Amino acid sequence: MNNLQKVLIIGAGHNDIGREGQHDAAITQIGSAIRKLGIAVVLVDNNPFSVAAENNFADKVYIEPLTVGALTKIIATEQPDGLIPSLGGIQRVSLIQALIRNNVLKNNHVQLLQWDAETIDMIVNPALMSNRLKALGQPVIASQVVASQAEADEVMAHVGFPVIVKSVAPRIEASRQLCEDEEDFVRALTMGFKVSATKQCIVEQSIVGYKEIEFIGMRDAKGTALLISGMENFDPVGIHSADSIVFAPTQTITDQEYQQFRQATLEIMQALHIVGPCHMQFSLDPVTQQYYVIKVTPYFDRAMAMAARATGYPLATIAANLMVGVSLSEVKLSKRYRKQTALIEPVLDHIVCRIPIWPFNVLKKVSHQLDTVMESTGSVIGVGRSTEEALLKGLRATDESRYHVIANQPQQYSEGELIQRLIHPQAGRMLVLLEALNRGYQIDELAELTKIDAFYFYKLSHIIEIEQALREHPFDVHALGRAKYFGFTDEDAAAAWQTEPAKVSHFAIENEIHPTFKEIEPTAGEFTEQTNTYYSTYEYDNESQQLAGRRAMVIGSGPNRIGTNHGNDYLVSQLLFYLKKADYQPILINANPNSVAMTPQLAAKRYVEPKQVSDILNVLAIEKPEVIFTTYHDEHLGQILTDLGYHVIQIDNSLPREQIKTNDQPAVEVITDGKDVQIFGISEIIAGNNLRSNVRGSIEVFPIQDKAENKAIEALAIEIKHRVLSYGTPGVYTVRLTIIDEELHLATIEPMSLAMMALISKASGSSVTRLLLHVKLGEPLSQVMYDYPDLAKLKRVFVQANTFPYNQLQIYDEAEVTGEPGHATGAVIAYGATLRAALDALNEGNESTDF
């Protein structure tokens, strides 16, 4: 293992578009696996919602700005033997390039693991990668680096529209734009130069309309390599792959084409000496079968997360071993896996469909047009035995419960508008495609208009046919059985039959139409692998058995949306972790492939299912948990389950009710078991523009340092306790104060926000989620608060601010760019000996994005 004693991992920083939980999920698994090999792990991150930065997934955690200066000091102090470069996205790769160029790694004798410096340069600069691929004989798209509008115009004179403009060393993920005309071209270059660290862009020929295929490979330092997964985009090139529906395994390419992409994937990894996983993106001309290599991504991303979820292959754990020099043949997995699992190319006996989620319900000014700029904030997956079932379960998991039942949602488009929407796709286009089929458009015609393979239109036609048969045959066993097999629910049948879902469920049970659960594992049932991850379908042979012991069900966060969702995933992850510590068998229901909560170490069992009532009841029928936890977004679902007789604990830590735009008064953070109350912190919210004139939103401070205010709050302690006890429910709360006649008075009491829970956990070193869980389970404060520190001895001030996606989504309208908490995609945290020092550190670590 190259005599490694200690490795450094640089986290991804705040969550953002393109930076969901997949990086933190990878760090939790890789940190654990490396520590089991006897190698110490040092983690640096400034994301308050990082699960990896808590719960001993690393030996030492630094909450510091992700900058060259901060990392130089940490490397000098810690003297790590190796640096893992692949866990923080493209932003961290650029940072590592700067560390190399400043000789920080060389001067401290730090070995760069997985890649060499040349690979780092090629990842940051796609033009270098293109030249290397050409030298390998791989077909690449014609492109050129430009540093000015004049240089770009020269390239355009030779290439012609349409073209793609990409930033060199971009600071954001959404930096690839399709240009159809001069106006698009100028706008894309302006944006591209702005977000490029080198103030350069790449102009390349467009291959819009080709098929987009994605392959994930794995390679060790000895050169042994294998394919993990092949995936196919439903949408053609021209729509960002994160904004496209994606299927695993591939659905329409021939075996010859598949082998061609597999060989290219492994050859490129071999030539670039990449160790660990790598994501390859290809385009395929459906007429000539000519292909191009679009992108090589050897750092963890959403495609790797999907590959791991789809196959059941322990990708992160195996990658951790390879990173520190263990070969594929030497990897030792837990007894749940066969000895040679690391060397087996996964085979699927199921289909997985990933569907994106967009922020349009909150941010109204975002263009709904789908193109090469990524706009989706998250995604969900559906797993089934057929393309239809996987697609319908995926659509259902978006939380749009009636999304796919076209009979109940006819679209009122004119023929001209429908054709325009087919040619120029917008988000949520599935309803448009179904509407066109319902109006009698021919499949070949639709395939030509949309550049979507005709195969998928046959599948959509089949869905329409199944639903038609369901509507025409009320309470027909064959119609219901067929519909259930292909992904329809009790709610769908009830809508078609104009009855109640409970009556459909009863009819199904009477006629022995039962769901079964199948394991998601990498050998298609050939060998015994125990991934403890399941999906439902309607076949024989149920593979999921009830867990022994005390069972607790946690209903996960669902798709990442803007607002509180990353905080909600943090909360769910922590609930799973501390339920296991409390001797429960935690069971997760979640369909978010990028969720940290999906990390295998956290839950004893995982069900990849939509959060619809009938889907959840199917799982409950098997597991029969003692308690069910629901969180933010799921209050209605929790109430339904309560009414059905289940013991449900609802944790509703939603956003602050209103945005605070000026200096606010202090707030008191309290915990209660319903009989007693303890104050465990005093926080404050200050206006963001106190930090920088263009800062949006507000900044949370903990703990406040004002001795006079602390004294005034002490005088209110009895009143605070009485008021909280009158609230009547165990939990953690924020008591907001106000000044009347120059005196502090109680204003409101509300559940503590997820952001404040994360901030206090990082500041105190004691998990607020653990405290909350135990009082919710009925334990007295005297047994819960045993490890909470004396804040009077805390020598640091912690500050936290939301980050916003306005730059990535190209929103510049002042009426929309408000900095409201509901617009946030993530948060950054910092600390200092004083409030001023903490604010300076917060500003330093903000990556020049919007607060």
PDB file of N, CA, C and O in Angstrom, residues 69-124:
ATOM      1  N   GLY A  69      -4.326  28.459   0.388  1.00  0.00           N
ATOM      2  CA  GLY A  69      -3.701  28.888   1.632  1.00  0.00           C
ATOM      3  C   GLY A  69      -4.059  27.992   2.804  1.00  0.00           C
ATOM      4  O   GLY A  69      -3.176  27.552   3.566  1.00  0.00           O
ATOM      5  N   ALA A  70      -5.347  27.722   2.971  1.00  0.00           N
ATOM      6  CA  ALA A  70      -5.789  26.898   4.097  1.00  0.00           C
ATOM      7  C   ALA A  70      -5.242  25.476   3.986  1.00  0.00           C
ATOM      8  O   ALA A  70      -4.771  24.890   4.969  1.00  0.00           O
ATOM      9  N   LEU A  71      -5.280  24.917   2.764  1.00  0.00           N
ATOM     10  CA  LEU A  71      -4.804  23.544   2.577  1.00  0.00           C
ATOM     11  C   LEU A  71      -3.294  23.434   2.739  1.00  0.00           C
ATOM     12  O   LEU A  71      -2.788  22.429   3.240  1.00  0.00           O
ATOM     13  N   THR A  72      -2.576  24.473   2.348  1.00  0.00           N
ATOM     14  CA  THR A  72      -1.123  24.471   2.528  1.00  0.00           C
ATOM     15  C   THR A  72      -0.770  24.356   4.013  1.00  0.00           C
ATOM     16  O   THR A  72       0.125  23.580   4.398  1.00  0.00           O
ATOM     17  N   LYS A  73      -1.489  25.091   4.845  1.00  0.00           N
ATOM     18  CA  LYS A  73      -1.241  25.038   6.298  1.00  0.00           C
ATOM     19  C   LYS A  73      -1.588  23.660   6.866  1.00  0.00           C
ATOM     20  O   LYS A  73      -0.855  23.108   7.697  1.00  0.00           O
ATOM     21  N   ILE A  74      -2.715  23.093   6.419  1.00  0.00           N
ATOM     22  CA  ILE A  74      -3.134  21.784   6.929  1.00  0.00           C
ATOM     23  C   ILE A  74      -2.136  20.702   6.524  1.00  0.00           C
ATOM     24  O   ILE A  74      -1.758  19.846   7.329  1.00  0.00           O
ATOM     25  N   ILE A  75      -1.678  20.751   5.272  1.00  0.00           N
ATOM     26  CA  ILE A  75      -0.705  19.761   4.800  1.00  0.00           C
ATOM     27  C   ILE A  75       0.599  19.886   5.570  1.00  0.00           C
ATOM     28  O   ILE A  75       1.211  18.878   5.963  1.00  0.00           O
ATOM     29  N   ALA A  76       1.034  21.110   5.848  1.00  0.00           N
ATOM     30  CA  ALA A  76       2.266  21.319   6.622  1.00  0.00           C
ATOM     31  C   ALA A  76       2.120  20.784   8.039  1.00  0.00           C
ATOM     32  O   ALA A  76       3.064  20.217   8.610  1.00  0.00           O
ATOM     33  N   THR A  77       0.915  20.930   8.610  1.00  0.00           N
ATOM     34  CA  THR A  77       0.675  20.463   9.980  1.00  0.00           C
ATOM     35  C   THR A  77       0.528  18.952  10.050  1.00  0.00           C
ATOM     36  O   THR A  77       1.130  18.294  10.899  1.00  0.00           O
ATOM     37  N   GLU A  78      -0.281  18.392   9.156  1.00  0.00           N
ATOM     38  CA  GLU A  78      -0.622  16.976   9.231  1.00  0.00           C
ATOM     39  C   GLU A  78       0.407  16.059   8.573  1.00  0.00           C
ATOM     40  O   GLU A  78       0.501  14.883   8.921  1.00  0.00           O
ATOM     41  N   GLN A  79       1.132  16.579   7.586  1.00  0.00           N
ATOM     42  CA  GLN A  79       2.111  15.783   6.847  1.00  0.00           C
ATOM     43  C   GLN A  79       1.532  14.445   6.356  1.00  0.00           C
ATOM     44  O   GLN A  79       2.045  13.361   6.662  1.00  0.00           O
ATOM     45  N   PRO A  80       0.456  14.489   5.567  1.00  0.00           N
ATOM     46  CA  PRO A  80      -0.102  13.240   5.035  1.00  0.00           C
ATOM     47  C   PRO A  80       0.842  12.611   4.024  1.00  0.00           C
ATOM     48  O   PRO A  80       1.633  13.305   3.379  1.00  0.00           O
ATOM     49  N   ASP A  81       0.749  11.293   3.875  1.00  0.00           N
ATOM     50  CA  ASP A  81       1.584  10.597   2.888  1.00  0.00           C
ATOM     51  C   ASP A  81       0.968  10.654   1.491  1.00  0.00           C
ATOM     52  O   ASP A  81       1.679  10.592   0.497  1.00  0.00           O
ATOM     53  N   GLY A  82      -0.370  10.716   1.440  1.00  0.00           N
ATOM     54  CA  GLY A  82      -1.042  10.707   0.146  1.00  0.00           C
ATOM     55  C   GLY A  82      -2.238  11.637   0.124  1.00  0.00           C
ATOM     56  O   GLY A  82      -2.822  11.968   1.156  1.00  0.00           O
ATOM     57  N   LEU A  83      -2.614  12.078  -1.086  1.00  0.00           N
ATOM     58  CA  LEU A  83      -3.782  12.933  -1.298  1.00  0.00           C
ATOM     59  C   LEU A  83      -4.710  12.242  -2.287  1.00  0.00           C
ATOM     60  O   LEU A  83      -4.309  11.869  -3.384  1.00  0.00           O
ATOM     61  N   ILE A  84      -5.980  12.055  -1.887  1.00  0.00           N
ATOM     62  CA  ILE A  84      -6.992  11.472  -2.774  1.00  0.00           C
ATOM     63  C   ILE A  84      -7.678  12.615  -3.515  1.00  0.00           C
ATOM     64  O   ILE A  84      -8.310  13.467  -2.887  1.00  0.00           O
ATOM     65  N   PRO A  85      -7.593  12.659  -4.851  1.00  0.00           N
ATOM     66  CA  PRO A  85      -8.058  13.842  -5.581  1.00  0.00           C
ATOM     67  C   PRO A  85      -9.470  13.760  -6.154  1.00  0.00           C
ATOM     68  O   PRO A  85      -9.952  14.721  -6.728  1.00  0.00           O
ATOM     69  N   SER A  86     -10.159  12.605  -5.999  1.00  0.00           N
ATOM     70  CA  SER A  86     -11.347  12.358  -6.830  1.00  0.00           C
ATOM     71  C   SER A  86     -12.684  12.538  -6.120  1.00  0.00           C
ATOM     72  O   SER A  86     -13.715  12.185  -6.661  1.00  0.00           O
ATOM     73  N   LEU A  87     -12.683  13.122  -4.910  1.00  0.00           N
ATOM     74  CA  LEU A  87     -13.918  13.108  -4.117  1.00  0.00           C
ATOM     75  C   LEU A  87     -14.575  14.469  -3.964  1.00  0.00           C
ATOM     76  O   LEU A  87     -15.544  14.595  -3.215  1.00  0.00           O
ATOM     77  N   GLY A  88     -14.079  15.483  -4.661  1.00  0.00           N
ATOM     78  CA  GLY A  88     -14.639  16.819  -4.466  1.00  0.00           C
ATOM     79  C   GLY A  88     -15.146  17.496  -5.717  1.00  0.00           C
ATOM     80  O   GLY A  88     -15.423  18.691  -5.693  1.00  0.00           O
ATOM     81  N   GLY A  89     -15.256  16.759  -6.823  1.00  0.00           N
ATOM     82  CA  GLY A  89     -15.751  17.374  -8.046  1.00  0.00           C
ATOM     83  C   GLY A  89     -14.692  18.189  -8.763  1.00  0.00           C
ATOM     84  O   GLY A  89     -13.525  18.263  -8.348  1.00  0.00           O
ATOM     85  N   ILE A  90     -15.091  18.850  -9.860  1.00  0.00           N
ATOM     86  CA  ILE A  90     -14.147  19.588 -10.700  1.00  0.00           C
ATOM     87  C   ILE A  90     -13.512  20.749  -9.959  1.00  0.00           C
ATOM     88  O   ILE A  90     -12.344  21.091 -10.198  1.00  0.00           O
ATOM     89  N   GLN A  91     -14.233  21.360  -9.018  1.00  0.00           N
ATOM     90  CA  GLN A  91     -13.663  22.496  -8.276  1.00  0.00           C
ATOM     91  C   GLN A  91     -12.442  22.072  -7.475  1.00  0.00           C
ATOM     92  O   GLN A  91     -11.441  22.791  -7.412  1.00  0.00           O
ATOM     93  N   ARG A  92     -12.506  20.896  -6.847  1.00  0.00           N
ATOM     94  CA  ARG A  92     -11.375  20.435  -6.039  1.00  0.00           C
ATOM     95  C   ARG A  92     -10.204  19.983  -6.918  1.00  0.00           C
ATOM     96  O   ARG A  92      -9.047  20.073  -6.501  1.00  0.00           O
ATOM     97  N   VAL A  93     -10.500  19.492  -8.126  1.00  0.00           N
ATOM     98  CA  VAL A  93      -9.412  19.125  -9.042  1.00  0.00           C
ATOM     99  C   VAL A  93      -8.607  20.372  -9.406  1.00  0.00           C
ATOM    100  O   VAL A  93      -7.370  20.348  -9.427  1.00  0.00           O
ATOM    101  N   SER A  94      -9.300  21.478  -9.670  1.00  0.00           N
ATOM    102  CA  SER A  94      -8.604  22.736  -9.972  1.00  0.00           C
ATOM    103  C   SER A  94      -7.768  23.190  -8.776  1.00  0.00           C
ATOM    104  O   SER A  94      -6.660  23.720  -8.944  1.00  0.00           O
ATOM    105  N   LEU A  95      -8.291  22.986  -7.573  1.00  0.00           N
ATOM    106  CA  LEU A  95      -7.562  23.362  -6.354  1.00  0.00           C
ATOM    107  C   LEU A  95      -6.293  22.517  -6.204  1.00  0.00           C
ATOM    108  O   LEU A  95      -5.221  23.040  -5.862  1.00  0.00           O
ATOM    109  N   ILE A  96      -6.403  21.231  -6.485  1.00  0.00           N
ATOM    110  CA  ILE A  96      -5.240  20.346  -6.382  1.00  0.00           C
ATOM    111  C   ILE A  96      -4.204  20.711  -7.436  1.00  0.00           C
ATOM    112  O   ILE A  96      -2.986  20.657  -7.178  1.00  0.00           O
ATOM    113  N   GLN A  97      -4.657  21.109  -8.617  1.00  0.00           N
ATOM    114  CA  GLN A  97      -3.720  21.575  -9.637  1.00  0.00           C
ATOM    115  C   GLN A  97      -2.907  22.757  -9.123  1.00  0.00           C
ATOM    116  O   GLN A  97      -1.675  22.835  -9.326  1.00  0.00           O
ATOM    117  N   ALA A  98      -3.566  23.672  -8.419  1.00  0.00           N
ATOM    118  CA  ALA A  98      -2.856  24.829  -7.845  1.00  0.00           C
ATOM    119  C   ALA A  98      -1.861  24.381  -6.779  1.00  0.00           C
ATOM    120  O   ALA A  98      -0.747  24.933  -6.673  1.00  0.00           O
ATOM    121  N   LEU A  99      -2.223  23.392  -5.964  1.00  0.00           N
ATOM    122  CA  LEU A  99      -1.295  22.882  -4.944  1.00  0.00           C
ATOM    123  C   LEU A  99      -0.050  22.279  -5.599  1.00  0.00           C
ATOM    124  O   LEU A  99       1.068  22.445  -5.100  1.00  0.00           O
ATOM    125  N   ILE A 100      -0.259  21.586  -6.712  1.00  0.00           N
ATOM    126  CA  ILE A 100       0.880  20.988  -7.427  1.00  0.00           C
ATOM    127  C   ILE A 100       1.786  22.080  -7.995  1.00  0.00           C
ATOM    128  O   ILE A 100       3.015  22.039  -7.849  1.00  0.00           O
ATOM    129  N   ARG A 101       1.166  23.072  -8.641  1.00  0.00           N
ATOM    130  CA  ARG A 101       1.951  24.138  -9.272  1.00  0.00           C
ATOM    131  C   ARG A 101       2.687  25.001  -8.251  1.00  0.00           C
ATOM    132  O   ARG A 101       3.720  25.586  -8.570  1.00  0.00           O
ATOM    133  N   ASN A 102       2.140  25.076  -7.041  1.00  0.00           N
ATOM    134  CA  ASN A 102       2.827  25.825  -5.977  1.00  0.00           C
ATOM    135  C   ASN A 102       3.813  24.963  -5.196  1.00  0.00           C
ATOM    136  O   ASN A 102       4.329  25.392  -4.155  1.00  0.00           O
ATOM    137  N   ASN A 103       4.027  23.732  -5.673  1.00  0.00           N
ATOM    138  CA  ASN A 103       4.976  22.790  -5.056  1.00  0.00           C
ATOM    139  C   ASN A 103       4.613  22.418  -3.617  1.00  0.00           C
ATOM    140  O   ASN A 103       5.475  21.981  -2.844  1.00  0.00           O
ATOM    141  N   VAL A 104       3.342  22.566  -3.253  1.00  0.00           N
ATOM    142  CA  VAL A 104       2.929  22.237  -1.878  1.00  0.00           C
ATOM    143  C   VAL A 104       3.052  20.740  -1.637  1.00  0.00           C
ATOM    144  O   VAL A 104       3.547  20.309  -0.585  1.00  0.00           O
ATOM    145  N   LEU A 105       2.620  19.935  -2.601  1.00  0.00           N
ATOM    146  CA  LEU A 105       2.710  18.480  -2.434  1.00  0.00           C
ATOM    147  C   LEU A 105       4.174  18.028  -2.441  1.00  0.00           C
ATOM    148  O   LEU A 105       4.601  17.222  -1.615  1.00  0.00           O
ATOM    149  N   LYS A 106       4.954  18.575  -3.379  1.00  0.00           N
ATOM    150  CA  LYS A 106       6.373  18.194  -3.496  1.00  0.00           C
ATOM    151  C   LYS A 106       7.153  18.557  -2.240  1.00  0.00           C
ATOM    152  O   LYS A 106       7.915  17.731  -1.709  1.00  0.00           O
ATOM    153  N   ASN A 107       6.944  19.773  -1.752  1.00  0.00           N
ATOM    154  CA  ASN A 107       7.711  20.234  -0.589  1.00  0.00           C
ATOM    155  C   ASN A 107       7.369  19.462   0.685  1.00  0.00           C
ATOM    156  O   ASN A 107       8.177  19.390   1.613  1.00  0.00           O
ATOM    157  N   ASN A 108       6.167  18.907   0.735  1.00  0.00           N
ATOM    158  CA  ASN A 108       5.743  18.158   1.927  1.00  0.00           C
ATOM    159  C   ASN A 108       5.741  16.652   1.698  1.00  0.00           C
ATOM    160  O   ASN A 108       5.231  15.902   2.538  1.00  0.00           O
ATOM    161  N   HIS A 109       6.293  16.230   0.561  1.00  0.00           N
ATOM    162  CA  HIS A 109       6.438  14.805   0.241  1.00  0.00           C
ATOM    163  C   HIS A 109       5.099  14.073   0.260  1.00  0.00           C
ATOM    164  O   HIS A 109       4.970  12.966   0.802  1.00  0.00           O
ATOM    165  N   VAL A 110       4.080  14.716  -0.329  1.00  0.00           N
ATOM    166  CA  VAL A 110       2.739  14.120  -0.414  1.00  0.00           C
ATOM    167  C   VAL A 110       2.564  13.485  -1.779  1.00  0.00           C
ATOM    168  O   VAL A 110       2.752  14.138  -2.808  1.00  0.00           O
ATOM    169  N   GLN A 111       2.206  12.214  -1.793  1.00  0.00           N
ATOM    170  CA  GLN A 111       2.015  11.484  -3.042  1.00  0.00           C
ATOM    171  C   GLN A 111       0.591  11.718  -3.550  1.00  0.00           C
ATOM    172  O   GLN A 111      -0.378  11.573  -2.809  1.00  0.00           O
ATOM    173  N   LEU A 112       0.466  12.107  -4.828  1.00  0.00           N
ATOM    174  CA  LEU A 112      -0.851  12.219  -5.447  1.00  0.00           C
ATOM    175  C   LEU A 112      -1.311  10.818  -5.835  1.00  0.00           C
ATOM    176  O   LEU A 112      -0.672  10.154  -6.645  1.00  0.00           O
ATOM    177  N   LEU A 113      -2.411  10.364  -5.232  1.00  0.00           N
ATOM    178  CA  LEU A 113      -2.924   9.030  -5.497  1.00  0.00           C
ATOM    179  C   LEU A 113      -3.865   9.063  -6.707  1.00  0.00           C
ATOM    180  O   LEU A 113      -4.379  10.108  -7.072  1.00  0.00           O
ATOM    181  N   GLN A 114      -4.083   7.916  -7.308  1.00  0.00           N
ATOM    182  CA  GLN A 114      -5.031   7.689  -8.409  1.00  0.00           C
ATOM    183  C   GLN A 114      -4.576   8.212  -9.769  1.00  0.00           C
ATOM    184  O   GLN A 114      -4.698   7.517 -10.762  1.00  0.00           O
ATOM    185  N   TRP A 115      -4.111   9.441  -9.844  1.00  0.00           N
ATOM    186  CA  TRP A 115      -3.753  10.047 -11.129  1.00  0.00           C
ATOM    187  C   TRP A 115      -2.343  10.633 -11.025  1.00  0.00           C
ATOM    188  O   TRP A 115      -1.747  10.695  -9.958  1.00  0.00           O
ATOM    189  N   ASP A 116      -1.847  11.117 -12.176  1.00  0.00           N
ATOM    190  CA  ASP A 116      -0.617  11.906 -12.149  1.00  0.00           C
ATOM    191  C   ASP A 116      -0.956  13.362 -12.474  1.00  0.00           C
ATOM    192  O   ASP A 116      -2.097  13.699 -12.795  1.00  0.00           O
ATOM    193  N   ALA A 117       0.042  14.239 -12.380  1.00  0.00           N
ATOM    194  CA  ALA A 117      -0.188  15.679 -12.581  1.00  0.00           C
ATOM    195  C   ALA A 117      -0.686  15.973 -13.992  1.00  0.00           C
ATOM    196  O   ALA A 117      -1.497  16.886 -14.195  1.00  0.00           O
ATOM    197  N   GLU A 118      -0.225  15.184 -14.971  1.00  0.00           N
ATOM    198  CA  GLU A 118      -0.663  15.395 -16.354  1.00  0.00           C
ATOM    199  C   GLU A 118      -2.172  15.140 -16.484  1.00  0.00           C
ATOM    200  O   GLU A 118      -2.884  15.867 -17.191  1.00  0.00           O
ATOM    201  N   THR A 119      -2.664  14.110 -15.793  1.00  0.00           N
ATOM    202  CA  THR A 119      -4.103  13.807 -15.828  1.00  0.00           C
ATOM    203  C   THR A 119      -4.901  14.942 -15.215  1.00  0.00           C
ATOM    204  O   THR A 119      -5.961  15.315 -15.727  1.00  0.00           O
ATOM    205  N   ILE A 120      -4.374  15.509 -14.124  1.00  0.00           N
ATOM    206  CA  ILE A 120      -5.044  16.665 -13.499  1.00  0.00           C
ATOM    207  C   ILE A 120      -5.188  17.791 -14.526  1.00  0.00           C
ATOM    208  O   ILE A 120      -6.261  18.389 -14.665  1.00  0.00           O
ATOM    209  N   ASP A 121      -4.113  18.084 -15.241  1.00  0.00           N
ATOM    210  CA  ASP A 121      -4.158  19.165 -16.248  1.00  0.00           C
ATOM    211  C   ASP A 121      -5.186  18.858 -17.324  1.00  0.00           C
ATOM    212  O   ASP A 121      -5.897  19.754 -17.792  1.00  0.00           O
ATOM    213  N   MET A 122      -5.299  17.588 -17.736  1.00  0.00           N
ATOM    214  CA  MET A 122      -6.247  17.219 -18.792  1.00  0.00           C
ATOM    215  C   MET A 122      -7.694  17.300 -18.302  1.00  0.00           C
ATOM    216  O   MET A 122      -8.599  17.630 -19.075  1.00  0.00           O
ATOM    217  N   ILE A 123      -7.920  17.000 -17.025  1.00  0.00           N
ATOM    218  CA  ILE A 123      -9.279  17.098 -16.478  1.00  0.00           C
ATOM    219  C   ILE A 123      -9.714  18.559 -16.448  1.00  0.00           C
ATOM    220  O   ILE A 123     -10.844  18.897 -16.810  1.00  0.00           O
ATOM    221  N   VAL A 124      -8.816  19.432 -16.040  1.00  0.00           N
ATOM    222  CA  VAL A 124      -9.134  20.857 -15.918  1.00  0.00           C
ATOM    223  C   VAL A 124      -9.262  21.506 -17.293  1.00  0.00           C
ATOM    224  O   VAL A 124     -10.101  22.379 -17.508  1.00  0.00           O
TER     225      VAL A 124
END
